[in-house]
mmCIF file of C-alpha atoms in Angstrom:
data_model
loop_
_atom_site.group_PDB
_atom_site.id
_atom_site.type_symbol
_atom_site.label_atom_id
_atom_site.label_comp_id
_atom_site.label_asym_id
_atom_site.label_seq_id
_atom_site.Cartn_x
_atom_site.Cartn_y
_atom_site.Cartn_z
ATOM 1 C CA UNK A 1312 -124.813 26.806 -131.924
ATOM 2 C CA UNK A 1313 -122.989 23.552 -131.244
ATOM 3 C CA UNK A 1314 -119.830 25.484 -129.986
ATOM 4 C CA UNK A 1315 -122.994 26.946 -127.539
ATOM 5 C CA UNK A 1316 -124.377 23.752 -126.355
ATOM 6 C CA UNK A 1317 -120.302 22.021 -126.100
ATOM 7 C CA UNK A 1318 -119.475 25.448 -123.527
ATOM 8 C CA UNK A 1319 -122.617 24.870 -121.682
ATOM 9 C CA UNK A 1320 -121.706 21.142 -121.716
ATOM 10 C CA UNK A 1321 -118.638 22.046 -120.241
ATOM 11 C CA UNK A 1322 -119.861 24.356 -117.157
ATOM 12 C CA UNK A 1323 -121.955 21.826 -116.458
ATOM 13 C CA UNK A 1324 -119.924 18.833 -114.894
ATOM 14 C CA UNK A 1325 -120.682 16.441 -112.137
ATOM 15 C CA UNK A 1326 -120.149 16.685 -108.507
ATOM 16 C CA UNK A 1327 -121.991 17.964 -105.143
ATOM 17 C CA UNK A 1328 -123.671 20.898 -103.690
ATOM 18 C CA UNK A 1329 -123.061 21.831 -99.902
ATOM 19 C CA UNK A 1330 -126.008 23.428 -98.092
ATOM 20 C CA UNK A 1331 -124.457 25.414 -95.450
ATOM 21 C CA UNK A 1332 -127.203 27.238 -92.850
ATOM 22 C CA UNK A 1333 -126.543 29.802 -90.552
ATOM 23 C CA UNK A 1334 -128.940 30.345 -88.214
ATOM 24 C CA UNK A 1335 -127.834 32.946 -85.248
ATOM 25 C CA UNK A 1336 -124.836 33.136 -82.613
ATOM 26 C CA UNK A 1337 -124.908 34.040 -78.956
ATOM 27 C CA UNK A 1338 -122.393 35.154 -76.484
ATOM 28 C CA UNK A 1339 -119.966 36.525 -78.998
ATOM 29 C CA UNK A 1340 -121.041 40.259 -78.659
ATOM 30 C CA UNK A 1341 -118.418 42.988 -77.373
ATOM 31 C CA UNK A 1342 -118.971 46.047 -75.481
ATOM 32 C CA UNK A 1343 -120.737 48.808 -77.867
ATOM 33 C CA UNK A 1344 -121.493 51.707 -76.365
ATOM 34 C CA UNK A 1345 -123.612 53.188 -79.079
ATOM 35 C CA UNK A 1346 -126.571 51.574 -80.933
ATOM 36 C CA UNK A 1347 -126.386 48.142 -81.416
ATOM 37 C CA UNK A 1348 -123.920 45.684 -83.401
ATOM 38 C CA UNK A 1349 -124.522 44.077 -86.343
ATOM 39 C CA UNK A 1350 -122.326 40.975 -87.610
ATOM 40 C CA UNK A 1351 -121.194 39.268 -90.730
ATOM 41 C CA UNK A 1352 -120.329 35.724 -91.346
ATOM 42 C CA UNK A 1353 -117.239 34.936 -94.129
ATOM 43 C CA UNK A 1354 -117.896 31.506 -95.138
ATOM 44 C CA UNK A 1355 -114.725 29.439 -96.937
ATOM 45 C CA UNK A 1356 -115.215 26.482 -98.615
ATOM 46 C CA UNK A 1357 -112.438 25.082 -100.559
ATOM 47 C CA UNK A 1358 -111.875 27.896 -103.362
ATOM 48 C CA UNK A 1359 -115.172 29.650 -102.520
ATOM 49 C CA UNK A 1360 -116.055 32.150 -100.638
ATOM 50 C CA UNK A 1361 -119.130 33.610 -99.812
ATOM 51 C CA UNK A 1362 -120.246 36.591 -97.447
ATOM 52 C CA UNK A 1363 -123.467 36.494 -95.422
ATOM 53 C CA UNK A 1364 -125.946 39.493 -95.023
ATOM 54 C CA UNK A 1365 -125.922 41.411 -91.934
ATOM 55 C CA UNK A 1366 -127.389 40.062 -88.180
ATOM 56 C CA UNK A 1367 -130.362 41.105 -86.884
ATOM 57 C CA UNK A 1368 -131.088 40.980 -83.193
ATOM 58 C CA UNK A 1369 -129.551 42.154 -79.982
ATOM 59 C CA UNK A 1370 -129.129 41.291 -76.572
ATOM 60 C CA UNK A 1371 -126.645 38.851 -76.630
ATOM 61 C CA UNK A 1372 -128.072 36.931 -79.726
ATOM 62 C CA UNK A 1373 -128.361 37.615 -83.258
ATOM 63 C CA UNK A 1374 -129.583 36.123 -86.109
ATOM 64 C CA UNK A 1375 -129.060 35.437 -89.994
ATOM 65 C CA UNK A 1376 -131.516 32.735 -90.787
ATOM 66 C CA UNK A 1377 -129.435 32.558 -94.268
ATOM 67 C CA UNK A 1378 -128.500 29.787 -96.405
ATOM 68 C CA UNK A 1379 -125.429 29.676 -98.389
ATOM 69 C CA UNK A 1380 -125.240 27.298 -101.554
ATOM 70 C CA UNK A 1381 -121.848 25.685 -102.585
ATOM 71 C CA UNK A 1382 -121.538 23.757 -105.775
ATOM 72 C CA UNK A 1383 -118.724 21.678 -105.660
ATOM 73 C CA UNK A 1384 -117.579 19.944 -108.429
ATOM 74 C CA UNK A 1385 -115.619 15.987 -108.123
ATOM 75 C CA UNK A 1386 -111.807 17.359 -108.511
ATOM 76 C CA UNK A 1387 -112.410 19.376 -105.316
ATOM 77 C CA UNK A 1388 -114.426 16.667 -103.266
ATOM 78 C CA UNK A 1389 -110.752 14.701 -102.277
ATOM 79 C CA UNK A 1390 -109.503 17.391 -101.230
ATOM 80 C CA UNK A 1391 -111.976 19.185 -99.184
ATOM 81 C CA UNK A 1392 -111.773 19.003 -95.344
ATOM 82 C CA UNK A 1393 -113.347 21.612 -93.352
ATOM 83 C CA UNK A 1394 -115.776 24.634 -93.429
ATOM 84 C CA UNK A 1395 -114.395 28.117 -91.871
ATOM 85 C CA UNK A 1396 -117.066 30.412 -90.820
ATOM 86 C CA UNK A 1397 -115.644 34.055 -89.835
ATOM 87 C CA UNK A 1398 -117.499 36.491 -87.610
ATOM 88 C CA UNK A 1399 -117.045 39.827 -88.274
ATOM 89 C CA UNK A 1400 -118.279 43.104 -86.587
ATOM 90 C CA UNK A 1401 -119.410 45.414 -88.957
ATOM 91 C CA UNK A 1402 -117.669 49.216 -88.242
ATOM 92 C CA UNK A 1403 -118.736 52.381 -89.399
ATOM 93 C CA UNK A 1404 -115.767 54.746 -88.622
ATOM 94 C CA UNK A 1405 -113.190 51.770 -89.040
ATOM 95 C CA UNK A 1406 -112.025 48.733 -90.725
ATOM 96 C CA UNK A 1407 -114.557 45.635 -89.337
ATOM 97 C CA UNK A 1408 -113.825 44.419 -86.496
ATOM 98 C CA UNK A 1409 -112.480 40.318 -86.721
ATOM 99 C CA UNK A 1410 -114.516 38.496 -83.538
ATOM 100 C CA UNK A 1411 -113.931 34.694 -83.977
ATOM 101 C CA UNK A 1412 -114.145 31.925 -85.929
ATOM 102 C CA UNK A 1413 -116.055 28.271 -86.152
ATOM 103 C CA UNK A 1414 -114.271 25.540 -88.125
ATOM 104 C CA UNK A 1415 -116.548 22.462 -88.880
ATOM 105 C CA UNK A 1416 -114.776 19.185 -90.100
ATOM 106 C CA UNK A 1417 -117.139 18.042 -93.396
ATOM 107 C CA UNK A 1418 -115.313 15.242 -94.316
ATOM 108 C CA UNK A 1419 -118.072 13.185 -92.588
ATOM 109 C CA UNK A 1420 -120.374 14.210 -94.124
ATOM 110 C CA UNK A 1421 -118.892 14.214 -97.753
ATOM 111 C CA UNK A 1422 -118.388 10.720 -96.933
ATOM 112 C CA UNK A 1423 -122.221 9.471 -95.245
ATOM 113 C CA UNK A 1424 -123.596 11.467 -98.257
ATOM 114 C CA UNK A 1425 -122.241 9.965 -100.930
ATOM 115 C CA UNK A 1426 -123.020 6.362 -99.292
ATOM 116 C CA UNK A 1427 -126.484 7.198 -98.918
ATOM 117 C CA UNK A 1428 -126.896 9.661 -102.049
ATOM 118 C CA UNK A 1429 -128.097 12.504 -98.879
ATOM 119 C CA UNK A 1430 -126.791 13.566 -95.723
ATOM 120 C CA UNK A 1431 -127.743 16.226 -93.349
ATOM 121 C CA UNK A 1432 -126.592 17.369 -90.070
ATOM 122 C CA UNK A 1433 -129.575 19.591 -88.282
ATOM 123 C CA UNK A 1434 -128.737 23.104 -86.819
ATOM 124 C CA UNK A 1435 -126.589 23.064 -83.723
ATOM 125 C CA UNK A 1436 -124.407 25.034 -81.935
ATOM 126 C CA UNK A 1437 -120.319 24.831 -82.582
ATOM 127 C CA UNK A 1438 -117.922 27.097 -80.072
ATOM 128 C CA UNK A 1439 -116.616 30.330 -81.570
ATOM 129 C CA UNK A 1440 -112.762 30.352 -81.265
ATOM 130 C CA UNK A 1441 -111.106 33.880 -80.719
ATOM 131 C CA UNK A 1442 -107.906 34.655 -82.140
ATOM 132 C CA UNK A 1443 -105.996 33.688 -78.616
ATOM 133 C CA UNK A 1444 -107.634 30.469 -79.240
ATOM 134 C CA UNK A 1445 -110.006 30.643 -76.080
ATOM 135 C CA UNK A 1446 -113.670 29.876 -76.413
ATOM 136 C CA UNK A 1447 -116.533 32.603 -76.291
ATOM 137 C CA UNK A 1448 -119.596 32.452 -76.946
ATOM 138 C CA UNK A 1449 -121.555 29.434 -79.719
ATOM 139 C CA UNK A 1450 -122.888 29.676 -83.587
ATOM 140 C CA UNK A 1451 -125.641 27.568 -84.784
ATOM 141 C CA UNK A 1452 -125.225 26.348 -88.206
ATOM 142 C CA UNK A 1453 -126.681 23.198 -90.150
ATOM 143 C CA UNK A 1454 -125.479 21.706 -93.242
ATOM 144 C CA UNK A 1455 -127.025 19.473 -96.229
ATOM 145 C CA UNK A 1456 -124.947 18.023 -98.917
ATOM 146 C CA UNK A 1457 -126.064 16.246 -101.532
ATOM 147 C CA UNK A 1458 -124.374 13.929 -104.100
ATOM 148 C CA UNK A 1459 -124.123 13.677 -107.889
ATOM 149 C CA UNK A 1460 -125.398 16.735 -109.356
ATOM 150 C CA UNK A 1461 -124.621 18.558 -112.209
ATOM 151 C CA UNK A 1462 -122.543 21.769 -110.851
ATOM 152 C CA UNK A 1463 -121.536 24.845 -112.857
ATOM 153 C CA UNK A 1464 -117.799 24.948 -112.300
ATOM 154 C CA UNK A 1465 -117.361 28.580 -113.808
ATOM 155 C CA UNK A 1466 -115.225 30.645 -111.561
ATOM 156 C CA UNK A 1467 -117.362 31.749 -107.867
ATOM 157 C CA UNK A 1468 -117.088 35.375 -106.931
ATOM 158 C CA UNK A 1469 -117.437 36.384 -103.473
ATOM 159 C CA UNK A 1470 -121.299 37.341 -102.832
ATOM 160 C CA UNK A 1471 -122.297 39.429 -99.818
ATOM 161 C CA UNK A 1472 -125.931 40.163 -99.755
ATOM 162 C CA UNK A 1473 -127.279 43.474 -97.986
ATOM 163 C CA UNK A 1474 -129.571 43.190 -95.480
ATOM 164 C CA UNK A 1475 -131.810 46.641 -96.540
ATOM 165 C CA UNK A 1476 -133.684 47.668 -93.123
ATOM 166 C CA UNK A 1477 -130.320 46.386 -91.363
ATOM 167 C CA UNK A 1478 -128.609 48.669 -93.627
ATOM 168 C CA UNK A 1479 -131.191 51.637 -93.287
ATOM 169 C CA UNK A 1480 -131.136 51.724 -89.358
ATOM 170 C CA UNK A 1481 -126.988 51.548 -89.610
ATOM 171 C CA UNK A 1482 -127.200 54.879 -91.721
ATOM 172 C CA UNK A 1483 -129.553 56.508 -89.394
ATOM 173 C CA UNK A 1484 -127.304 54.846 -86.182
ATOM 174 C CA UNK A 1485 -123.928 56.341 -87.902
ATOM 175 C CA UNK A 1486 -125.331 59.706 -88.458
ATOM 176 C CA UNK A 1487 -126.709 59.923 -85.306
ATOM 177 C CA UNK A 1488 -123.275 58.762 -83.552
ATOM 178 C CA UNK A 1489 -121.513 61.463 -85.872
ATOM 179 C CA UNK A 1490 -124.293 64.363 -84.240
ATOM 180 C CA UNK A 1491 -123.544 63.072 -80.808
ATOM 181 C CA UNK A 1492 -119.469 62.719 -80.955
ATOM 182 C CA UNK A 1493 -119.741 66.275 -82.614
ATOM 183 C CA UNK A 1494 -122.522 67.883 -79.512
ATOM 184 C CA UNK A 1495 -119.332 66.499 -77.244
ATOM 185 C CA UNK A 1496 -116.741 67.504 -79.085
ATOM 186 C CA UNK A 1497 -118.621 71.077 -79.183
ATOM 187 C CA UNK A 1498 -119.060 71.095 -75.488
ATOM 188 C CA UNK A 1499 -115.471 69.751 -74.366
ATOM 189 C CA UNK A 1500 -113.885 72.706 -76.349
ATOM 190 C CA UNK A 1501 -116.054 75.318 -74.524
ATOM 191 C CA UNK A 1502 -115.772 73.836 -71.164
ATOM 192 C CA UNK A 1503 -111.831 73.650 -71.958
ATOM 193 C CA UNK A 1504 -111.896 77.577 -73.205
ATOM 194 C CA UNK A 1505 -113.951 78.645 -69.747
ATOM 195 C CA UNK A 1506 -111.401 76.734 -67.380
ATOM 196 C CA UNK A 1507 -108.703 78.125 -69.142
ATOM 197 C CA UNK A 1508 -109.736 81.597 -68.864
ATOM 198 C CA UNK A 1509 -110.547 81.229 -65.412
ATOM 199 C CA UNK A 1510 -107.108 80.115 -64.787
#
């Protein structure tokens, strides 16, 4: 029992938690001919990573309304200088598709929040940064972090959380995409077969 309470004793150390909230993005969407696409976000901080459900919305501007929970314990506080947020188009018939990345400098706020024991920057938009490090398009994220708390160190594993109906309506999209691409397929091959016999 005491070797119980000494372990738990030992997962349980001081040091922070990071509220990090994504909210939506706009102007980051690509030309998709079929359906409509849905987006991930791959959030890095320090050792952790975590992986946000899938985007709703269309049009130009999608949502996640999602937040993601860091505990952060003292050793890694020093050290820790920026948040990397990583937007990634989801794909059925290949890998996903890498769009652009956000990096937010929290060192600030690490800082004001252990002065005043609570610091928190509202939602607002930061520019999306594509991989030939032009600008397109803006994601709107917010952040809390809060001081002094007792943090479970134990090793993080990457999370990604399914979004169901998101999920559902990408089945029903994919199969539907498979029907068409086959209904073309079908129809190119006959149309190729009557040319060349009229040849």
């Amino acid at each position: 029992m005491n070797n119980e309470k000494s372990q738990a004793f030992l997962d349980q150390m001081k040091g922070a938690v990071l509220e990090v909230l994504l909210v939506s993005a706009e102007g980051i969407d690509r030309t998709h001919i079929l359906g409509h696409p849905g987006y991930h976000v791959i959030v890095e901080c320090g050792s952790q990573v975590f992986t946000s459900k899938r985007s709703s919305g269309n049009l130009g501007k999608f949502y996640w309304n999602e937040k993601l929970v860091f505990e952060l314990p003292e050793s890694e506080l020093e050290t820790l200088s920026h948040l990397k947020l990583r937007i990634v188009k989801e794909e059925r018939f290949s890998d996903d598709d890498f769009v652009g990345e956000t990096i937010i400098f929290i060192k600030g706020i690490i800082v004001e929040g252990n002065y005043r024991g609570l610091a928190e920057i509202l939602p607002a938009p930061f520019n999306v940064v594509l991989e030939d490090d032009t600008y397109k398009g803006e994601m709107t994220v917010g952040m809390k972090f809060i001081p002094n708390v007792a943090v479970n160190v134990e090793g993080k594993q990457n999370v990604k959380k399914g979004n169901d109906v998101g999920s559902i309506c990408s089945v029903i999209t994919s199969i539907w995409k498979l029907k068409w691409w086959r209904l073309f397929s079908s129809y190119k091959s006959r149309y190729l077969m009557n040319k060349n016999k009229e040849n």
